[in-house]
JSON list of C-alpha atoms in Angstrom, two decimals:
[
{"chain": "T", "resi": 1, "resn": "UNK", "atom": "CA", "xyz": [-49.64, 5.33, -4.61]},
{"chain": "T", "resi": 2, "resn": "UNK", "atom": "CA", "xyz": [-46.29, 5.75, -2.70]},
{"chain": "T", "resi": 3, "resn": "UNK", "atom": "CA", "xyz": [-44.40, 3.74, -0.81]},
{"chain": "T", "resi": 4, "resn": "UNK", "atom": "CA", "xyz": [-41.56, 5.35, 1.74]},
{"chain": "T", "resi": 5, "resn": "UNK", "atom": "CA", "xyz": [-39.17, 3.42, 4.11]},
{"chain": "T", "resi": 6, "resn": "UNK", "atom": "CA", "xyz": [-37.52, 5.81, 6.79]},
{"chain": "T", "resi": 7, "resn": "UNK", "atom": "CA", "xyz": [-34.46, 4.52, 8.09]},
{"chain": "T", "resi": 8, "resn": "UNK", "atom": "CA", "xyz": [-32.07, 6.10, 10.83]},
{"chain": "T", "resi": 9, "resn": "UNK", "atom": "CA", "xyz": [-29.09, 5.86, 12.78]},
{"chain": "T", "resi": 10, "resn": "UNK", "atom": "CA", "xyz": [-26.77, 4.00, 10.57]},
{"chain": "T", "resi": 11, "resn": "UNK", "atom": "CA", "xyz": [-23.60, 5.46, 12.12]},
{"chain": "T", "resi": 12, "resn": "UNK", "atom": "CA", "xyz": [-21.31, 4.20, 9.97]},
{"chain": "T", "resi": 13, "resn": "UNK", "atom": "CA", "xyz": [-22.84, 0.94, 9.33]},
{"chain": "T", "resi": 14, "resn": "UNK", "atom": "CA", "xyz": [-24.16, -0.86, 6.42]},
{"chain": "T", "resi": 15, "resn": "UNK", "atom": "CA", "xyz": [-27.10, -3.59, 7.15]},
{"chain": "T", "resi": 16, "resn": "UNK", "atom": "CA", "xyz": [-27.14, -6.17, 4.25]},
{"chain": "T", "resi": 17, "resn": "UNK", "atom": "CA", "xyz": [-30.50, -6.76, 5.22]},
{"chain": "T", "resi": 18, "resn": "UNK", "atom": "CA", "xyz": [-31.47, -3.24, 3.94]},
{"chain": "T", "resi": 19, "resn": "UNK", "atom": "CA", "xyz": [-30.65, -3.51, 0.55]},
{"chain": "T", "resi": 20, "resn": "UNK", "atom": "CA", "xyz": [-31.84, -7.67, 0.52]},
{"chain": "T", "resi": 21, "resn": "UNK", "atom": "CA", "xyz": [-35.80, -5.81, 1.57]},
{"chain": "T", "resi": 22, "resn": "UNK", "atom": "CA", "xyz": [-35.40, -3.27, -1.21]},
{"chain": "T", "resi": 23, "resn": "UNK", "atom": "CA", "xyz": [-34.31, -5.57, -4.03]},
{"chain": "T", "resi": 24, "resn": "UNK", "atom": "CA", "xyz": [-37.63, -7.91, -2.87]},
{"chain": "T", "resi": 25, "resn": "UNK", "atom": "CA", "xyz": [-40.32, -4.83, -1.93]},
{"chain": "T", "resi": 26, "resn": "UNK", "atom": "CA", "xyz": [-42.01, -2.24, -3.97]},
{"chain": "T", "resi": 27, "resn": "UNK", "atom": "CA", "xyz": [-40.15, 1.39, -2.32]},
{"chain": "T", "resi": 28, "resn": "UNK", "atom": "CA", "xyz": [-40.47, 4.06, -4.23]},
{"chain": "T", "resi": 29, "resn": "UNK", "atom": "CA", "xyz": [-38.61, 6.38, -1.83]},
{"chain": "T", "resi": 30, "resn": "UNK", "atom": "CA", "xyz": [-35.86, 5.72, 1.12]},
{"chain": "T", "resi": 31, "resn": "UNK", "atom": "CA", "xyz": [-35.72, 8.29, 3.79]},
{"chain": "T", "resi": 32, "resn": "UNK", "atom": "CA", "xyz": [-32.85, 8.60, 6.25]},
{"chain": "T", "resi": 33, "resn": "UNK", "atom": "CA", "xyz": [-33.11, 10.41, 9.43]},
{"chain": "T", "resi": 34, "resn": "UNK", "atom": "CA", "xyz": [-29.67, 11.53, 10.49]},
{"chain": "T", "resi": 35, "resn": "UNK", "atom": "CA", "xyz": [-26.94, 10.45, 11.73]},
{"chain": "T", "resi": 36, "resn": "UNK", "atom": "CA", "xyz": [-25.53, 8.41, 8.56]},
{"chain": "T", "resi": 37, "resn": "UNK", "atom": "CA", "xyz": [-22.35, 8.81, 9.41]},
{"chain": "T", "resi": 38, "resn": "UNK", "atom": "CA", "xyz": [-20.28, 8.59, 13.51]},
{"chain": "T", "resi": 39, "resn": "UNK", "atom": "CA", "xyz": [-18.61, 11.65, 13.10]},
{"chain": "T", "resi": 40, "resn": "UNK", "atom": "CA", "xyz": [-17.42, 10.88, 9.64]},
{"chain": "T", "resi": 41, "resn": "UNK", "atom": "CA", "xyz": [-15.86, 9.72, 7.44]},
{"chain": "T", "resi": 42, "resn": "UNK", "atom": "CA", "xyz": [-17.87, 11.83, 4.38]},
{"chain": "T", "resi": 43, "resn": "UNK", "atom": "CA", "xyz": [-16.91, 9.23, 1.91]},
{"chain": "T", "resi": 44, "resn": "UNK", "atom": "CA", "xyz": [-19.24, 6.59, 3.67]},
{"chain": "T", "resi": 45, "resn": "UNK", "atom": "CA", "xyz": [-22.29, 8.54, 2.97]},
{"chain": "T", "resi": 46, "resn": "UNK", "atom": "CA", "xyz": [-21.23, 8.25, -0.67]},
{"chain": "T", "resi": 47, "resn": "UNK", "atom": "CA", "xyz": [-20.68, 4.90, -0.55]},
{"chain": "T", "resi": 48, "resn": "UNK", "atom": "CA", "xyz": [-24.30, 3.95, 2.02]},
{"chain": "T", "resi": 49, "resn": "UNK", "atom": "CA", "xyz": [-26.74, 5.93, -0.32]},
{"chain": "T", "resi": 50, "resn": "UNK", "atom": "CA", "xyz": [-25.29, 4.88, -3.96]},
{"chain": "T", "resi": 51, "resn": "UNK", "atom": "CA", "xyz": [-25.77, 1.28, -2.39]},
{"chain": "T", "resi": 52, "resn": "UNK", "atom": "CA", "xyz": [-29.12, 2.76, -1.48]},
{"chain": "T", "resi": 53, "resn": "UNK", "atom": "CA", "xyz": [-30.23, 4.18, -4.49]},
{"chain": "T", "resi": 54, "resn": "UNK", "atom": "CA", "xyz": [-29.03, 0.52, -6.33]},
{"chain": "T", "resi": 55, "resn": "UNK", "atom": "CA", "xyz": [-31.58, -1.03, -5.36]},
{"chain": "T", "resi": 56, "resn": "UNK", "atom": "CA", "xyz": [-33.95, 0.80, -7.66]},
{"chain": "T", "resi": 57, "resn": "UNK", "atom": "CA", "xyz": [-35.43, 3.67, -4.95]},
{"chain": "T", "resi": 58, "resn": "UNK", "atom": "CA", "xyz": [-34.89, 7.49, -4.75]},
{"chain": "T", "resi": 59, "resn": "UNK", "atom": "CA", "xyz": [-32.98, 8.99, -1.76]},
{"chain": "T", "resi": 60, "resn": "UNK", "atom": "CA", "xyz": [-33.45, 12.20, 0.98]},
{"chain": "T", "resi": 61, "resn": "UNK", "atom": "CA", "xyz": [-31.76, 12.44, 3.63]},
{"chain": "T", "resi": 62, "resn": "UNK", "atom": "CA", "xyz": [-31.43, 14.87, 6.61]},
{"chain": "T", "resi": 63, "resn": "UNK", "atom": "CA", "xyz": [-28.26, 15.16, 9.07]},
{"chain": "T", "resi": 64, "resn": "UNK", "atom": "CA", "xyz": [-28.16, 14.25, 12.46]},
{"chain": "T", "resi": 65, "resn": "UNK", "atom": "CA", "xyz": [-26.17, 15.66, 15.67]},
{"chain": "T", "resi": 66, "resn": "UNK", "atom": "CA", "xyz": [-23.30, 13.15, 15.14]},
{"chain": "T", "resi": 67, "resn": "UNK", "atom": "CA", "xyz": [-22.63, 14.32, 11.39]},
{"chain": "T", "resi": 68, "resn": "UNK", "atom": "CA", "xyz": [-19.88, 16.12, 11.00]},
{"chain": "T", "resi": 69, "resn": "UNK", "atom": "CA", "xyz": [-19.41, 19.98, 9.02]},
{"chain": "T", "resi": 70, "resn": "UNK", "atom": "CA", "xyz": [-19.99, 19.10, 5.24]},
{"chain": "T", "resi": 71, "resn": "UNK", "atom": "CA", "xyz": [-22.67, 16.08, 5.71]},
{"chain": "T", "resi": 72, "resn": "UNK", "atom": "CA", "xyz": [-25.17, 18.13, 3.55]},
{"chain": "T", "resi": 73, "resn": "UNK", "atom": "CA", "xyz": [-22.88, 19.02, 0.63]},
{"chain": "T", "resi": 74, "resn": "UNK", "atom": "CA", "xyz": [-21.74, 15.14, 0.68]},
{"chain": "T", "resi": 75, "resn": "UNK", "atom": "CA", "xyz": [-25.96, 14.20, 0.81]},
{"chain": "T", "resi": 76, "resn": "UNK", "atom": "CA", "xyz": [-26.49, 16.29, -1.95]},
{"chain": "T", "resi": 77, "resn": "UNK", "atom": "CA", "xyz": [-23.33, 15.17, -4.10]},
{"chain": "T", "resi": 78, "resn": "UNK", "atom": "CA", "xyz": [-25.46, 11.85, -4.74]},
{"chain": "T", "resi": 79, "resn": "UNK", "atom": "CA", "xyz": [-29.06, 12.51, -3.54]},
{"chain": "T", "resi": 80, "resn": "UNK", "atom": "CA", "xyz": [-30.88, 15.51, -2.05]},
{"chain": "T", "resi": 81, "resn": "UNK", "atom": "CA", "xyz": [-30.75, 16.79, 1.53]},
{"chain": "T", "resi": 82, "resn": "UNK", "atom": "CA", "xyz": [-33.65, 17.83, 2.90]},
{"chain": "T", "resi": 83, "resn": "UNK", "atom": "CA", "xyz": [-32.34, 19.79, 6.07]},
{"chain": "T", "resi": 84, "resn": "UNK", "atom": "CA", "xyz": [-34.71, 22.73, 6.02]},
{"chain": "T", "resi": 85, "resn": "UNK", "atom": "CA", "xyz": [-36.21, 22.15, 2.70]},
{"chain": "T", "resi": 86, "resn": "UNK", "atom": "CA", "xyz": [-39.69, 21.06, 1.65]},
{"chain": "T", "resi": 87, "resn": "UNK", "atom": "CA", "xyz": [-40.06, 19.23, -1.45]},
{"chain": "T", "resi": 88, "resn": "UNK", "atom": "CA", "xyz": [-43.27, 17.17, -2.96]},
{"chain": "T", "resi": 89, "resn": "UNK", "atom": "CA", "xyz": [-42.56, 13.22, -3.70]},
{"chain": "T", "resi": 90, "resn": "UNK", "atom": "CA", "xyz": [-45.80, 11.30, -4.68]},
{"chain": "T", "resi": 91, "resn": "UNK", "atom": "CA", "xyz": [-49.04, 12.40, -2.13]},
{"chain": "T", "resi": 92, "resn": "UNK", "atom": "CA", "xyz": [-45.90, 13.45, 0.21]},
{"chain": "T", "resi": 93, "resn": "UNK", "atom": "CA", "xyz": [-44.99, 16.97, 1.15]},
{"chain": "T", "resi": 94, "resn": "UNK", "atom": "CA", "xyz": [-41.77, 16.26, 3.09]},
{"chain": "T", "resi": 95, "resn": "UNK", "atom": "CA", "xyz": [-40.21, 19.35, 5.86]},
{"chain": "T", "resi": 96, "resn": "UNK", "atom": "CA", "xyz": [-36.87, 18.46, 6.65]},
{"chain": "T", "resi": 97, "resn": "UNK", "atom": "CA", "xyz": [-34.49, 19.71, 9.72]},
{"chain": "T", "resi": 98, "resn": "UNK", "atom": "CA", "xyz": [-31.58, 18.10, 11.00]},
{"chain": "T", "resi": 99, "resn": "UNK", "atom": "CA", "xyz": [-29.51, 17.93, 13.76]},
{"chain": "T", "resi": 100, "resn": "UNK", "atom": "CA", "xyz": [-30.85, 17.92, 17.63]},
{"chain": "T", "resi": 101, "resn": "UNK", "atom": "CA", "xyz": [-31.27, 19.58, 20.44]},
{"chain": "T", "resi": 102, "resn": "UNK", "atom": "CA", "xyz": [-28.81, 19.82, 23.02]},
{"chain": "T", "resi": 103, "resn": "UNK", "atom": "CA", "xyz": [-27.48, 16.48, 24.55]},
{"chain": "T", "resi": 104, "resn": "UNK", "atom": "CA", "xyz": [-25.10, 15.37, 27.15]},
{"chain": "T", "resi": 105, "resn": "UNK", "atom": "CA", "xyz": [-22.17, 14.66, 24.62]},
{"chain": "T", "resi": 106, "resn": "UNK", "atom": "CA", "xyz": [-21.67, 18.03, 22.52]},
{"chain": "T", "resi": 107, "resn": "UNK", "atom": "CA", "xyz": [-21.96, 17.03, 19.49]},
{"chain": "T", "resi": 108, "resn": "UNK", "atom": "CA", "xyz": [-21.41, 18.38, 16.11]},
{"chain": "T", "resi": 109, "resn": "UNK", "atom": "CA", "xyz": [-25.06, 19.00, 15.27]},
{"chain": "T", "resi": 110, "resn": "UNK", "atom": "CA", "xyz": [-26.61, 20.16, 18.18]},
{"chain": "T", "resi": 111, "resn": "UNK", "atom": "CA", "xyz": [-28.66, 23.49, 18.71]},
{"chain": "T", "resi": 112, "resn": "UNK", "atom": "CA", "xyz": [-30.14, 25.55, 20.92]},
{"chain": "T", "resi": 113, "resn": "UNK", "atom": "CA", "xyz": [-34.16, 24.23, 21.27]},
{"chain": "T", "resi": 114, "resn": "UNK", "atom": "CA", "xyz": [-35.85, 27.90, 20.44]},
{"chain": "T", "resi": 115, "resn": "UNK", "atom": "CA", "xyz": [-33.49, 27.64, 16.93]},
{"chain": "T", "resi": 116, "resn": "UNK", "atom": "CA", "xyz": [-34.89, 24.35, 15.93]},
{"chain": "T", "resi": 117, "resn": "UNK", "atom": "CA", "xyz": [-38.79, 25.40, 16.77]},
{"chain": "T", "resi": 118, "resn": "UNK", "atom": "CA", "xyz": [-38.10, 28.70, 14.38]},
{"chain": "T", "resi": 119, "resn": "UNK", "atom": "CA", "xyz": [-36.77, 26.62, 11.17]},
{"chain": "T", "resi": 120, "resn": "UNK", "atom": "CA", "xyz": [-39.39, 24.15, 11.97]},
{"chain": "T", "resi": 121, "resn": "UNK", "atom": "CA", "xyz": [-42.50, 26.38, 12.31]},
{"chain": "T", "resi": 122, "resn": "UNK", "atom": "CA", "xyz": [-41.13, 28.38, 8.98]},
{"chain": "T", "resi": 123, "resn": "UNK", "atom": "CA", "xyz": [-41.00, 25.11, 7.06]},
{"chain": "T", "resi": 124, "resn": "UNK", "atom": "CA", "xyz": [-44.52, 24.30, 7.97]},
{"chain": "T", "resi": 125, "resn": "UNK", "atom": "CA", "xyz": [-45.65, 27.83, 7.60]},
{"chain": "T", "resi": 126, "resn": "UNK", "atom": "CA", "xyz": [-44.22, 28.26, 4.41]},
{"chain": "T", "resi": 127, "resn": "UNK", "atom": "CA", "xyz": [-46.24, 25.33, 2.84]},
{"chain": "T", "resi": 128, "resn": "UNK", "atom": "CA", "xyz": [-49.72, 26.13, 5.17]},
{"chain": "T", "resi": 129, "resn": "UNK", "atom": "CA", "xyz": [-49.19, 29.68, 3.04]},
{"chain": "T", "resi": 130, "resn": "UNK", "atom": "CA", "xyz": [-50.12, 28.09, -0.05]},
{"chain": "T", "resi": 131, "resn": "UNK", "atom": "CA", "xyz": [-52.14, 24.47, 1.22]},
{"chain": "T", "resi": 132, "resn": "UNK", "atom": "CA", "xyz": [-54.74, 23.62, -1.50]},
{"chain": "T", "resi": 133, "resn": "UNK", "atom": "CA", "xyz": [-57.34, 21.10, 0.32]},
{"chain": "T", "resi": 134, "resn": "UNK", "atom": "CA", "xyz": [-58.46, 19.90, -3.32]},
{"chain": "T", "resi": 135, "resn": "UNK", "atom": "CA", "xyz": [-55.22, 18.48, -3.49]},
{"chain": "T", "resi": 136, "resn": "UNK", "atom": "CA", "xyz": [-54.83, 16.13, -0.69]},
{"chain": "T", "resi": 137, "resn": "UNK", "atom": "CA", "xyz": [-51.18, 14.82, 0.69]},
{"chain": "T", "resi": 138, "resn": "UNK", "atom": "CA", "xyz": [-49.68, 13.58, 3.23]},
{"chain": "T", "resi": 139, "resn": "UNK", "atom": "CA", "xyz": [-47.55, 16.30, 5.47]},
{"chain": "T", "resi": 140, "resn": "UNK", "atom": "CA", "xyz": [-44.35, 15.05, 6.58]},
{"chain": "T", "resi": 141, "resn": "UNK", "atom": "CA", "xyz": [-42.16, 16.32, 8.88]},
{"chain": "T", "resi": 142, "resn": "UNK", "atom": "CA", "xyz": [-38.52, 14.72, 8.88]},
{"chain": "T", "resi": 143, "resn": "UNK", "atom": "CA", "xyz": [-36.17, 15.75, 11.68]},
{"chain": "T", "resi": 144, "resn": "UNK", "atom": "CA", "xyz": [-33.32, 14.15, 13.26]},
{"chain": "T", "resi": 145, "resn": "UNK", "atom": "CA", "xyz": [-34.76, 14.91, 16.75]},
{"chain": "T", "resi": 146, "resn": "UNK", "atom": "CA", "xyz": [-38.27, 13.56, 18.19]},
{"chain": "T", "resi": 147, "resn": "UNK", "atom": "CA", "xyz": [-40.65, 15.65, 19.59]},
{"chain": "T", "resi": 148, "resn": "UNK", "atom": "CA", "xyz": [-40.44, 15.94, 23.43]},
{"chain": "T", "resi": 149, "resn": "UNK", "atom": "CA", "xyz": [-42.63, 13.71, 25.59]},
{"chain": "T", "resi": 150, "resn": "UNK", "atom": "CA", "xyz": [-43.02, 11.03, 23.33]},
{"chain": "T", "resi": 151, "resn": "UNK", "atom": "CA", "xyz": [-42.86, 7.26, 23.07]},
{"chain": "T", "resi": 152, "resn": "UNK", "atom": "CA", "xyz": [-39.46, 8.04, 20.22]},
{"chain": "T", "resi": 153, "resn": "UNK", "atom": "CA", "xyz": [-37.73, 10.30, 22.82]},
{"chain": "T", "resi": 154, "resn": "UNK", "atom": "CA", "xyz": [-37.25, 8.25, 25.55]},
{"chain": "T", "resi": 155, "resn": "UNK", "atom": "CA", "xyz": [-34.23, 7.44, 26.82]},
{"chain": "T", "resi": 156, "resn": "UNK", "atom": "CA", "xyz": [-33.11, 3.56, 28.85]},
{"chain": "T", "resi": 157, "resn": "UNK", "atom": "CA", "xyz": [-34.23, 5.32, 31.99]},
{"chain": "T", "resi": 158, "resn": "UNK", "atom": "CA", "xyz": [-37.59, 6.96, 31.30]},
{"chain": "T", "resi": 159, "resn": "UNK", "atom": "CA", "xyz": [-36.32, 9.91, 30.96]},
{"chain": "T", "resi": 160, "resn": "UNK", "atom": "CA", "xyz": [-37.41, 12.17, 27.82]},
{"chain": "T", "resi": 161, "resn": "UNK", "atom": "CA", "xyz": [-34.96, 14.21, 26.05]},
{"chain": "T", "resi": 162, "resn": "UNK", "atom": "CA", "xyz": [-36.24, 14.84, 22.61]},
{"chain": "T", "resi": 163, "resn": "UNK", "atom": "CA", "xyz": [-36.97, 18.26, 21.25]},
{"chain": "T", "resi": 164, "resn": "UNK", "atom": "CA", "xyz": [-39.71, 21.02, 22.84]},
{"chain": "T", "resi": 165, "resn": "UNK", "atom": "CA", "xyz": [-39.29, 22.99, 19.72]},
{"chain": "T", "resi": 166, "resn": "UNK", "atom": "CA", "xyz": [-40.62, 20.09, 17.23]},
{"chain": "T", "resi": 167, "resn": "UNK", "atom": "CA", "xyz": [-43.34, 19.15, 20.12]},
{"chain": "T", "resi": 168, "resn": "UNK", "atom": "CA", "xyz": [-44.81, 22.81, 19.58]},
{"chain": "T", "resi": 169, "resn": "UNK", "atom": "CA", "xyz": [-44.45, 22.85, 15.91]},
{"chain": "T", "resi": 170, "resn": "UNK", "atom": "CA", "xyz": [-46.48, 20.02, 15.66]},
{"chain": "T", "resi": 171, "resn": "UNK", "atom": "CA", "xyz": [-49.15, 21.25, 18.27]},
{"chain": "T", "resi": 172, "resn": "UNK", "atom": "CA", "xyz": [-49.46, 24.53, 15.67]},
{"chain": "T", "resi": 173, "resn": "UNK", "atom": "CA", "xyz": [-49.32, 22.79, 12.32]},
{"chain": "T", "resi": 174, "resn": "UNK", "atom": "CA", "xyz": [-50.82, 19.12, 13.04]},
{"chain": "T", "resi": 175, "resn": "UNK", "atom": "CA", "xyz": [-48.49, 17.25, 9.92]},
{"chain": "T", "resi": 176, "resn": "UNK", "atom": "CA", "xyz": [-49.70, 13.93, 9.69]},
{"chain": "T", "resi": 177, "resn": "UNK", "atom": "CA", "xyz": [-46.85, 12.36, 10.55]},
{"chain": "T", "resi": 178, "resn": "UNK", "atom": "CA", "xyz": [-43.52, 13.16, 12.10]},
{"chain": "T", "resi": 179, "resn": "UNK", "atom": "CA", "xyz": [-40.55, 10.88, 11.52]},
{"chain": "T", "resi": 180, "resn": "UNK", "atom": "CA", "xyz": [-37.43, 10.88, 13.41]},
{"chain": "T", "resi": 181, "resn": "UNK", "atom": "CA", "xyz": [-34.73, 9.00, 14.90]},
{"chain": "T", "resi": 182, "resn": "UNK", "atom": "CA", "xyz": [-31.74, 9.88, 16.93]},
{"chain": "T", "resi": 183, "resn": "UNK", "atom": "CA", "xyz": [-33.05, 7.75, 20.52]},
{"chain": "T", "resi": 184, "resn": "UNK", "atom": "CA", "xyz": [-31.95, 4.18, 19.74]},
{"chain": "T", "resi": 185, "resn": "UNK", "atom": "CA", "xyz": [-33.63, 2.54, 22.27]},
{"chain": "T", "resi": 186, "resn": "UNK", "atom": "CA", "xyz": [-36.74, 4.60, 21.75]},
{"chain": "T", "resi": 187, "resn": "UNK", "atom": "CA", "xyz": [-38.36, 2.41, 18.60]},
{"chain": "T", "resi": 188, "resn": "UNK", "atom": "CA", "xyz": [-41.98, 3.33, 18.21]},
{"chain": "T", "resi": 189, "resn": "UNK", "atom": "CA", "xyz": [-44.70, 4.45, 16.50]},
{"chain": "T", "resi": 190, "resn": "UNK", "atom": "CA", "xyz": [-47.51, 6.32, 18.65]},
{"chain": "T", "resi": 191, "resn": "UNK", "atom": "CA", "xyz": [-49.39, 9.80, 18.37]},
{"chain": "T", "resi": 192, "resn": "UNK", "atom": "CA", "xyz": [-49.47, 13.15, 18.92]},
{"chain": "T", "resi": 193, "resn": "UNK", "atom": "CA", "xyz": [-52.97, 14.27, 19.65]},
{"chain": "T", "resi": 194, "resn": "UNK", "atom": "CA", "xyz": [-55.58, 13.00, 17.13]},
{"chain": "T", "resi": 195, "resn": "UNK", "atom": "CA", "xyz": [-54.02, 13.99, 14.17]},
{"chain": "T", "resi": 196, "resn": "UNK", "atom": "CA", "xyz": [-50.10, 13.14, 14.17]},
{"chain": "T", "resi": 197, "resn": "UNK", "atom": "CA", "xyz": [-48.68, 9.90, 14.09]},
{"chain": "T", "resi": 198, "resn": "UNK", "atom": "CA", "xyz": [-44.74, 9.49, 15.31]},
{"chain": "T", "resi": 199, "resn": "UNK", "atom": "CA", "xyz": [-42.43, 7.04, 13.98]},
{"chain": "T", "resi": 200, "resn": "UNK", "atom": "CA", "xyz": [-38.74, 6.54, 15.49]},
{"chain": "T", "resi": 201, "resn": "UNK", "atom": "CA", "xyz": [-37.61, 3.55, 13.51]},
{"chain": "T", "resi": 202, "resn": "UNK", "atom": "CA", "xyz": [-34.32, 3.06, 16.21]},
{"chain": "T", "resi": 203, "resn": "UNK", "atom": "CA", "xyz": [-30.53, 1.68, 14.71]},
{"chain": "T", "resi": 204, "resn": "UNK", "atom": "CA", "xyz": [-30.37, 0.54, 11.57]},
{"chain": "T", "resi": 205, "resn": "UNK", "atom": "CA", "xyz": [-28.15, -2.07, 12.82]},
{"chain": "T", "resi": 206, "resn": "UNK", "atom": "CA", "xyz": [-31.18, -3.97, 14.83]},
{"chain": "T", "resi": 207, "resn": "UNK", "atom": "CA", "xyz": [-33.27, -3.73, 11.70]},
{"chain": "T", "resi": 208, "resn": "UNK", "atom": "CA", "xyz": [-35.88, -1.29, 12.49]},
{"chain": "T", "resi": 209, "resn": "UNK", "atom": "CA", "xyz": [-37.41, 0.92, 9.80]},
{"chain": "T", "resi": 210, "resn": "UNK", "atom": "CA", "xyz": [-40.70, 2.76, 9.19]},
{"chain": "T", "resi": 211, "resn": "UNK", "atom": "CA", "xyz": [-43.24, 1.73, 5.93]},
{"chain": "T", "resi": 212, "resn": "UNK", "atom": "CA", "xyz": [-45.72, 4.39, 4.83]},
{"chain": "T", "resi": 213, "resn": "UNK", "atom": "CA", "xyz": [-47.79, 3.66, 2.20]},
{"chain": "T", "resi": 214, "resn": "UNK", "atom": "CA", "xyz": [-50.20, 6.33, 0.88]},
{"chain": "T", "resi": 215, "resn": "UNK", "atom": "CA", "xyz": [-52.27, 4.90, -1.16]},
{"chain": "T", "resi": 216, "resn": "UNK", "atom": "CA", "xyz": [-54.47, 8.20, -2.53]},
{"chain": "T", "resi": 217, "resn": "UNK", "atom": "CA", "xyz": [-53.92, 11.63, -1.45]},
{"chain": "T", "resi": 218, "resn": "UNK", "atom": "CA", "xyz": [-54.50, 11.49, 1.90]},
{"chain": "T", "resi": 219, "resn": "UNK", "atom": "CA", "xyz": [-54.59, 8.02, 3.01]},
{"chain": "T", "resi": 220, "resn": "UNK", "atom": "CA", "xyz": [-52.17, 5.87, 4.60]},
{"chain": "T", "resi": 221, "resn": "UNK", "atom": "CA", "xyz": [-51.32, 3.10, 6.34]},
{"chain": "T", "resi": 222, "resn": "UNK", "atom": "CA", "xyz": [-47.81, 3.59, 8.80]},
{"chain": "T", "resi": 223, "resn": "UNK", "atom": "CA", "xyz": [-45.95, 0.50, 10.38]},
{"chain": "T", "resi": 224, "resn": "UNK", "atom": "CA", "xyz": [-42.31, -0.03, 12.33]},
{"chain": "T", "resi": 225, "resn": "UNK", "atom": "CA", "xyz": [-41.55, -2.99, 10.29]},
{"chain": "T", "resi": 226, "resn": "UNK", "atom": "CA", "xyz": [-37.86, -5.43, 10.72]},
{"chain": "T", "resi": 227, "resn": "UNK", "atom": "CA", "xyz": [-35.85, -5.63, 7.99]},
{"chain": "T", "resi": 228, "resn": "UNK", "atom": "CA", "xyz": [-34.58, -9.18, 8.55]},
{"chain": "T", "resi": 229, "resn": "UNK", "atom": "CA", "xyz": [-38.20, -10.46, 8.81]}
]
């Protein structure tokens, strides 16, 4: 069995009620989508995941767009960053990427689209190489961005603005679930197809964060759950 809470968007922000649900729930493993810090400072990401890891729980986390140069060297100084790694946790095989697609606000992390769908596909391709179906696990794919055209990338005003290149990865590869944050107002948990659930927990601040629970290989059960609750 393992149990993972995904968390995003803390921008600079501790939420008390974080480390209160670790301290009283079984987590093996917090994930945080991007965006830890609002363009800095480095030392709060120090200072947010030691907290964190405190509470008795390993910790990965993956940049987002409003990290600034040196987020992944200050991740990695007290946990691991998965920005395009894969690594094995539990049933999990986690592919990270960080950062975003272009937005409105140029921000540090942003990329061109066609980039983020070539990392992406080359993470998942890398592991579909060597798959073994005798030994089931749960594919994760954790990105800052959501997939385009999806409950987690839309914006106040309908509008979608989350990433083509994940969207197509996803299409190829099928992961079982994509996590990802970055659209505040976009908390959610829907589907891709069949085959792919997606989970945007939203801000930290308003207490949203994702539970997976695998409980054997392959299964799992996948909520948006409040932290204050």
């Amino acid at each position: 069995m393992t149990k993972i809470l995904a968390i995003s968007d803390a921008h600079g922000e501790e939420n008390e009620n974080l480390y209160t649900y670790l301290n009283n729930n079984d987590i093996d493993l917090v994930l945080i989508l991007g965006d830890i810090t609002n363009f800095g400072p480095l030392d709060f990401v120090g200072t947010f995941i030691n907290k964190i890891a405190d509470c008795g729980v390993d910790v990965i986390a993956i940049p987002g767009n409003c990290d600034p140069t040196g987020i992944c060297n200050a991740i990695n100084d007290v946990a691991f960053c998965l920005h395009n790694n894969i690594v094995a946790y539990g049933d999990a095989i986690l592919f990270g990427f960080g950062g975003s697609n272009p937005t409105p606000f140029d921000t540090p992390g942003e990329m061109d689209d066609d980039k983020i769908y070539r990392e992406v596909y080359d993470l998942l391709a890398n592991y579909d190489y060597v798959y073994n179906s005798e030994v089931p696990a749960v594919r994760i794919l954790v990105t800052h961005a959501p997939p385009f055209n999806t409950d987690a990338d839309r914006v106040e005003n309908g509008e979608h603005v989350g990433s083509s290149g994940i969207l197509k990865s996803i299409h190829e590869f099928e992961p079982e679930i994509s996590l990802c944050g970055h659209i505040h107002e976009a908390k959610s948990l829907s589907k891709i197809g069949t085959t792919t659930d997606v989970a945007n927990p939203g801000m930290l601040k308003d207490n949203g964060a994702v539970l997976i629970d695998i409980k054997d290989g392959s299964n799992y059960d996948i909520s948006i759950i409040a932290l204050d609750e």
